[in-house]
Each structure stands twice: as C-alpha cells, then as structure tokens.
N, CA, C and O atoms as a printed pandas DataFrame, in Angstrom:
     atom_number atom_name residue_name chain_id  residue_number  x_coord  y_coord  z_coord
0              1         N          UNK        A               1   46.092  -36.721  -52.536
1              2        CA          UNK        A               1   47.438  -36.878  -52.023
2              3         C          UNK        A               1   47.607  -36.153  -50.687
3              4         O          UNK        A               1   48.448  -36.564  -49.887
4              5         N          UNK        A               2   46.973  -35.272  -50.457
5              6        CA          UNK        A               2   47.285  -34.475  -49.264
6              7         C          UNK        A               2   46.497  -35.216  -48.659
7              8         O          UNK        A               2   46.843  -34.766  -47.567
8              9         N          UNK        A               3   45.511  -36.182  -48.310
9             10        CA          UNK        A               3   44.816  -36.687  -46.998
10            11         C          UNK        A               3   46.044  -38.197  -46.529
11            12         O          UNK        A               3   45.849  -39.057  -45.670
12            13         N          UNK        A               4   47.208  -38.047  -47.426
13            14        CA          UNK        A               4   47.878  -39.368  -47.344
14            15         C          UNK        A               4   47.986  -39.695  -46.032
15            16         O          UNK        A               4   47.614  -40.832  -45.742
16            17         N          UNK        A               5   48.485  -38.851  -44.970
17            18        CA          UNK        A               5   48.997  -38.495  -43.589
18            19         C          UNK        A               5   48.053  -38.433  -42.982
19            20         O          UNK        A               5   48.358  -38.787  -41.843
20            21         N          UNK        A               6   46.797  -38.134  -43.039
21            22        CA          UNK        A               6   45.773  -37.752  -42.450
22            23         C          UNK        A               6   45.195  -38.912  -41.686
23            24         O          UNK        A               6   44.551  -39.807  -42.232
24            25         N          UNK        A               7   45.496  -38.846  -40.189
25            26        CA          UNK        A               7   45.158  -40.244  -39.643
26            27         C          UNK        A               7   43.664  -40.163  -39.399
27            28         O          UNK        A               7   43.128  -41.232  -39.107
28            29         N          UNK        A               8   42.895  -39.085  -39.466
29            30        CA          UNK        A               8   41.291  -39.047  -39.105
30            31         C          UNK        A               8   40.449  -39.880  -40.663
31            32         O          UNK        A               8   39.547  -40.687  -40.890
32            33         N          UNK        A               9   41.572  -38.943  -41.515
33            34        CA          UNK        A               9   40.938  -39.474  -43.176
34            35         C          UNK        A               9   41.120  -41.123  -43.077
35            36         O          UNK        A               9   40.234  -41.958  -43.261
36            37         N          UNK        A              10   42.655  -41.388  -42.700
37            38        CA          UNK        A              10   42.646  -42.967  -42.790
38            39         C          UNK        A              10   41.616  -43.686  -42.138
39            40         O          UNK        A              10   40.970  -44.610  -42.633
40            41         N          UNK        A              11   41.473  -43.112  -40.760
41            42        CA          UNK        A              11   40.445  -44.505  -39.872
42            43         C          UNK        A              11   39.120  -44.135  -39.888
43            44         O          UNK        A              11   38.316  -44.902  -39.358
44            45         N          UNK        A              12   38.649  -42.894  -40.495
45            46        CA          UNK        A              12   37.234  -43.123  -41.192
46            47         C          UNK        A              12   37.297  -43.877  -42.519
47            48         O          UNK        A              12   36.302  -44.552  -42.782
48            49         N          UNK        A              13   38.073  -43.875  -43.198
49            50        CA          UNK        A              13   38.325  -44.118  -44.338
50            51         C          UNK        A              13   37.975  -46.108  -44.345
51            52         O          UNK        A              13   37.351  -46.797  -45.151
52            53         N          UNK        A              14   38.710  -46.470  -43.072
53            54        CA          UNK        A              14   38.904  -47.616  -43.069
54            55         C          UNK        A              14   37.532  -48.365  -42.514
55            56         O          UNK        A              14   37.271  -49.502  -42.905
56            57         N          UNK        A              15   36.525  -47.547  -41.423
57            58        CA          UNK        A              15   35.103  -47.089  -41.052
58            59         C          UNK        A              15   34.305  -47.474  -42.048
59            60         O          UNK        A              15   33.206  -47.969  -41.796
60            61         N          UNK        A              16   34.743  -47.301  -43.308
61            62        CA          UNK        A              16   33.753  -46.658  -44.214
62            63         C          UNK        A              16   33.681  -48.074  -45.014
63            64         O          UNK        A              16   32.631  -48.599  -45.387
64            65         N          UNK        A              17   35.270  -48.708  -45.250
65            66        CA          UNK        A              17   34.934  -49.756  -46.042
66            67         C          UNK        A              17   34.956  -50.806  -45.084
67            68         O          UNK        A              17   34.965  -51.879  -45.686
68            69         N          UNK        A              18   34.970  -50.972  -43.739
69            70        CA          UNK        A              18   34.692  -51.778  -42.874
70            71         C          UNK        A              18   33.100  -52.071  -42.813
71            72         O          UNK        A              18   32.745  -53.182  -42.422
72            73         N          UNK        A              19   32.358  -51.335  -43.100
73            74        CA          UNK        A              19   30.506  -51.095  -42.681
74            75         C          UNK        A              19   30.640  -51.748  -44.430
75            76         O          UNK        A              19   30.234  -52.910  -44.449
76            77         N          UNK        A              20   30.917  -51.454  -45.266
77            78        CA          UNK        A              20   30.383  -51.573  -46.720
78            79         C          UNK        A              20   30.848  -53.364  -47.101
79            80         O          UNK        A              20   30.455  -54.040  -48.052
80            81         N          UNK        A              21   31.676  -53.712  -46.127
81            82        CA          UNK        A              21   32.121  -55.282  -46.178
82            83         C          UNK        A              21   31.497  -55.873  -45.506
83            84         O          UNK        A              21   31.277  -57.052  -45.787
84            85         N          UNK        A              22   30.691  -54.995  -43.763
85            86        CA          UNK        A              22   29.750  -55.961  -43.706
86            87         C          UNK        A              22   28.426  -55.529  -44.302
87            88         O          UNK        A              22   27.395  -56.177  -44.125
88            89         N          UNK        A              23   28.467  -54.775  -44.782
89            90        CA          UNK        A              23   26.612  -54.880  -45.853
90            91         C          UNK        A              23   26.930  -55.800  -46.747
91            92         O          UNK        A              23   25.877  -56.365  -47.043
92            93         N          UNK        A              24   27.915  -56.309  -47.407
93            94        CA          UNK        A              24   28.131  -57.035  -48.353
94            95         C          UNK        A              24   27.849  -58.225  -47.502
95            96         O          UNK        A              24   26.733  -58.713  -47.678
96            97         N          UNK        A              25   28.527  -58.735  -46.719
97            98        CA          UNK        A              25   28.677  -60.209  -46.079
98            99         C          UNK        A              25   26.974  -60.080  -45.401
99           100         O          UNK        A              25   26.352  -61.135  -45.277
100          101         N          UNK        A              26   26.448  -59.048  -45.081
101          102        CA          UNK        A              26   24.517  -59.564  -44.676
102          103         C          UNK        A              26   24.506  -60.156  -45.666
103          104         O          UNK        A              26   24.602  -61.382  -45.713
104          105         N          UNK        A              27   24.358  -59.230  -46.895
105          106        CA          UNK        A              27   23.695  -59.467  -47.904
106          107         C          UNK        A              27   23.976  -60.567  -48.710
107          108         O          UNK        A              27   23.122  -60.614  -49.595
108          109         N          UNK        A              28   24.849  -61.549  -48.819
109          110        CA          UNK        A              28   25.574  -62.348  -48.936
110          111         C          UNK        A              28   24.897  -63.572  -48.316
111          112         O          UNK        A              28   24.279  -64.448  -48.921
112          113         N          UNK        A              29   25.140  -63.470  -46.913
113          114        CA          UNK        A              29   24.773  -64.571  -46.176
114          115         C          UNK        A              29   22.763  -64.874  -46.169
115          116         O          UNK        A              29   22.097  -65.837  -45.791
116          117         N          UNK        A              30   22.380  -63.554  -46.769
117          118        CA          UNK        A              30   20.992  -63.733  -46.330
118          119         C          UNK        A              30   20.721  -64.394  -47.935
119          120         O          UNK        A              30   19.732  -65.111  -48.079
120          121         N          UNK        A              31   21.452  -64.178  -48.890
121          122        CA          UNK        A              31   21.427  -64.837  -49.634
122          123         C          UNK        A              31   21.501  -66.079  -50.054
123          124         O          UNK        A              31   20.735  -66.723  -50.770
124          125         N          UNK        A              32   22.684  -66.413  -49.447
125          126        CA          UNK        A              32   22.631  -67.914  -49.098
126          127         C          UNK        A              32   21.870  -68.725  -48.345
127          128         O          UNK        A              32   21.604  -69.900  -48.597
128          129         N          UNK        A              33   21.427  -67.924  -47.171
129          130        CA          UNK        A              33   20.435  -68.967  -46.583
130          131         C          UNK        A              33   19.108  -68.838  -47.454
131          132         O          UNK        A              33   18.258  -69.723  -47.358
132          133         N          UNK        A              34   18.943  -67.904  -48.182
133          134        CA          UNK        A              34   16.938  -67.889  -49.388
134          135         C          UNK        A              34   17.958  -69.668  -50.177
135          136         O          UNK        A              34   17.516  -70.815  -50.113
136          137         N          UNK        A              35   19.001  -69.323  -50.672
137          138        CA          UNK        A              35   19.556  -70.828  -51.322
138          139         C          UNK        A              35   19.299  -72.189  -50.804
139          140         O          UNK        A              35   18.944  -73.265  -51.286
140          141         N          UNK        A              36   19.569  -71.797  -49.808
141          142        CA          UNK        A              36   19.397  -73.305  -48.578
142          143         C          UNK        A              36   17.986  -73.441  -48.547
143          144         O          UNK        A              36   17.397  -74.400  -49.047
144          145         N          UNK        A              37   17.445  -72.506  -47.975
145          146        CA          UNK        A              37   15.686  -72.758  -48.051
146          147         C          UNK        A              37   15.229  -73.051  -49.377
147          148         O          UNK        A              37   14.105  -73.522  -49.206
148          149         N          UNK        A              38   15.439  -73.036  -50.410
149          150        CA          UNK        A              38   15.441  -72.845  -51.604
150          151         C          UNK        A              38   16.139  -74.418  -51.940
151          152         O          UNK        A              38   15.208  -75.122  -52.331
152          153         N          UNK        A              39   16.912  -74.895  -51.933
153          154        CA          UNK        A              39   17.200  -76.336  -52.077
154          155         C          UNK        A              39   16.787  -77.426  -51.276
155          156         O          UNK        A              39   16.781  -78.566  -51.741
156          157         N          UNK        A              40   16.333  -77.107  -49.749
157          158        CA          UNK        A              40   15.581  -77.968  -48.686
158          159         C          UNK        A              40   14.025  -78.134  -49.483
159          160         O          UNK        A              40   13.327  -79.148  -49.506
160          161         N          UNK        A              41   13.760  -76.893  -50.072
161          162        CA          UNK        A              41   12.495  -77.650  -50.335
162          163         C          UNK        A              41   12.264  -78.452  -51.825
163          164         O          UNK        A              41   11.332  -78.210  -52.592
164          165         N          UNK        A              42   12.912  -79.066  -51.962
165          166        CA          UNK        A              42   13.230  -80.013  -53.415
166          167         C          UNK        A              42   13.273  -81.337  -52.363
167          168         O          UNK        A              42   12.501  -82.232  -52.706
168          169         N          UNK        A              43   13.841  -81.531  -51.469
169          170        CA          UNK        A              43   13.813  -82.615  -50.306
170          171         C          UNK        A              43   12.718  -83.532  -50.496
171          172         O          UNK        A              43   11.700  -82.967  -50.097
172          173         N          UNK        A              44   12.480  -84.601  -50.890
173          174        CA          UNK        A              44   10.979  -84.873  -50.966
174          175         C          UNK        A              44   10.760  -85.500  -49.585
175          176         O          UNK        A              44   11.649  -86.074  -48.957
176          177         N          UNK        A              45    9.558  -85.347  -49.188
177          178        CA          UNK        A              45    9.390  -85.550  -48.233
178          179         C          UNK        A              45    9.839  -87.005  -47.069
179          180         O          UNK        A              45    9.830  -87.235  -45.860
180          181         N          UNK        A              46   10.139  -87.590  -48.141
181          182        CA          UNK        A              46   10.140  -89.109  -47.018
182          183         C          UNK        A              46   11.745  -88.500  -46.485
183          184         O          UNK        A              46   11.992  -89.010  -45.393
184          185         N          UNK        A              47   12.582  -87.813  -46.824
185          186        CA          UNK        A              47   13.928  -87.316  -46.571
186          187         C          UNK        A              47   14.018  -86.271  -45.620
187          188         O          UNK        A              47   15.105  -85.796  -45.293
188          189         N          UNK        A              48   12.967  -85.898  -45.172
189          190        CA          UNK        A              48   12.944  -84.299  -44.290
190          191         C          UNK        A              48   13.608  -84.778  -42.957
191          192         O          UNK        A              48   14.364  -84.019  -42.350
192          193         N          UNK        A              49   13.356  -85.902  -42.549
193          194        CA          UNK        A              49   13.816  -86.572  -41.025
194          195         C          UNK        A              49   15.673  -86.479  -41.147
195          196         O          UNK        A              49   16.470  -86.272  -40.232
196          197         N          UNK        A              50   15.919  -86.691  -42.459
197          198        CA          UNK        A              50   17.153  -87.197  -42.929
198          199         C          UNK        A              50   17.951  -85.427  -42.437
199          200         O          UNK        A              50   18.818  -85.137  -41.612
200          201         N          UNK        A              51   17.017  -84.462  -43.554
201          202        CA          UNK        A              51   17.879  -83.114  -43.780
202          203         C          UNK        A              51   17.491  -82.812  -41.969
203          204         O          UNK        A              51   18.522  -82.422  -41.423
204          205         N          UNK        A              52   16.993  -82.849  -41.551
205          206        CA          UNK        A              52   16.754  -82.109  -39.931
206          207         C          UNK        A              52   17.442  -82.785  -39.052
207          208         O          UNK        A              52   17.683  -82.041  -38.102
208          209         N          UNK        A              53   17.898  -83.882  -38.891
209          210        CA          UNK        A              53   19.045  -84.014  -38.632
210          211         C          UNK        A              53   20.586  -83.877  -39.254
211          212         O          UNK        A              53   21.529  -83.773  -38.469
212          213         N          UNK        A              54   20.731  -83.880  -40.218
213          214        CA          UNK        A              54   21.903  -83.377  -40.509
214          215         C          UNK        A              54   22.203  -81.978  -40.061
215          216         O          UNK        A              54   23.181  -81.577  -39.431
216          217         N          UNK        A              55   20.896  -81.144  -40.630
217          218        CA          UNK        A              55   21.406  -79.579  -40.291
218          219         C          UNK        A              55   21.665  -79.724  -38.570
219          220         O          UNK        A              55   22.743  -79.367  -38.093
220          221         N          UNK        A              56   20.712  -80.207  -37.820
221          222        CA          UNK        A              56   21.129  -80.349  -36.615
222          223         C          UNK        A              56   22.663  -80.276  -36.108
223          224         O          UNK        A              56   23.293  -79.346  -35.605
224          225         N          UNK        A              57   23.001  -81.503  -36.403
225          226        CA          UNK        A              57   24.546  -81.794  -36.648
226          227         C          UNK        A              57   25.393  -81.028  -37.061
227          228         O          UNK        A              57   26.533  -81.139  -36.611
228          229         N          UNK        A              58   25.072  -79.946  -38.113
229          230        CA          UNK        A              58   25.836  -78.483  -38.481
230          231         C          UNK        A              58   25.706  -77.657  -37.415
231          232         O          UNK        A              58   26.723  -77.138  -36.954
232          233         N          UNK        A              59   24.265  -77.361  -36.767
233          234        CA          UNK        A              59   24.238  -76.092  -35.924
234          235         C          UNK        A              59   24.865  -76.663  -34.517
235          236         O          UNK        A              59   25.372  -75.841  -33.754
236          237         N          UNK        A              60   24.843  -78.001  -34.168
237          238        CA          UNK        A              60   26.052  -78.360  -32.737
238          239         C          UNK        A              60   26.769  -77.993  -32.991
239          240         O          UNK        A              60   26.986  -76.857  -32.569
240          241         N          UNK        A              61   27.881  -78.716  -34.013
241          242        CA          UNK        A              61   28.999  -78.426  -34.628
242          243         C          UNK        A              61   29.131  -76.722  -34.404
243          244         O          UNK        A              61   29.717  -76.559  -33.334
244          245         N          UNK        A              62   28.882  -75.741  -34.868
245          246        CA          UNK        A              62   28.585  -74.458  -35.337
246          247         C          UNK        A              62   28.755  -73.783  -33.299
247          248         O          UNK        A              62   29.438  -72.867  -32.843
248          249         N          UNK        A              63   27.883  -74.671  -32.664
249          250        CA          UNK        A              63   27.495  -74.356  -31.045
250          251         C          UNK        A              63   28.630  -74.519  -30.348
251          252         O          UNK        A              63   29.118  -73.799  -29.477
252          253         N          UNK        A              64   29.102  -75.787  -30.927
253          254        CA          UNK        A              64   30.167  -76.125  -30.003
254          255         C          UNK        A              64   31.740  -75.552  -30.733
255          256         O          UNK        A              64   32.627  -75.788  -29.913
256          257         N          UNK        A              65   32.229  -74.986  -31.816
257          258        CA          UNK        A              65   32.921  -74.310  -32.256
258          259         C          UNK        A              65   32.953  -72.769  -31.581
259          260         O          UNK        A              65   33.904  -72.001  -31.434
260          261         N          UNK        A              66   31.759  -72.648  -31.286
261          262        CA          UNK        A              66   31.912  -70.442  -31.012
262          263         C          UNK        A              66   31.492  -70.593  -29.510
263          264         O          UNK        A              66   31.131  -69.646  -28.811
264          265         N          UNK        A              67   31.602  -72.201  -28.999
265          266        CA          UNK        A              67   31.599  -71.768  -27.408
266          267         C          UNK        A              67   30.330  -71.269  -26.727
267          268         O          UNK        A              67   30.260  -70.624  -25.681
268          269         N          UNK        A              68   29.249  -71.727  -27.589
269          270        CA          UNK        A              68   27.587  -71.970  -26.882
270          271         C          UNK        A              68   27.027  -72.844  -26.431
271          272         O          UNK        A              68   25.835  -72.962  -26.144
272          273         N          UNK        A              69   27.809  -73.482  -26.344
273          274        CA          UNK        A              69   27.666  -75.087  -25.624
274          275         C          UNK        A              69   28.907  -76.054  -25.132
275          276         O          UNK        A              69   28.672  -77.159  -24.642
C-alpha cells in the first residue's frame, strides 16, 4: 500500500510487465511459426507451388500494410 503513490514503483512496475508481455508474445509467435512449418510440411508436394504463392500474397499484403513497399 505504501508504493501506491510511488511514481518510480509505478513505471518500473509497468517496465516490468511490459518486457514479460513481450517474452510472452516471442514466445508465442515463435511458436506459431514451428506450427506453420509444422503444417506446410503435410503439403504434398504437387501443392508447394500453390502454398508459396499464397504465403507470398500474405507477406505483400503484410509489406504493403507496415509501409515496406
């Protein structure tokens, strides 16, 4: 109760679970992509032309959304 006021306690405080949300979201996302790699290769092969362009089509999309192209 006494750190209630404490603006150093608050914005480390907020530091602290800011870093621990993004270790979660790495860990998360690196997860999901072992998934993706992990379901691409069930793809049988006559389909690989199919998935490499689609993902293509995600990462423009993805390029041209955040302004890298």
């Amino acid at each position: 109760m006494y750190n209630i006021w404490n603006y150093n306690y608050i914005q480390q405080y907020a530091q602290q679970q800011y870093h621990q949300n993004q270790v979660f979201q790495v860990a998360d996302t690196a997860r999901k992509l072992q998934d993706f790699l992990d379901s691409a290769d069930k793809v049988d092969p006559q389909y690989k032309e199919a998935l490499t362009a689609e993902c293509c089509a995600i990462l423009l999309n993805y390029a041209k959304k955040h302004g890298i192209i």
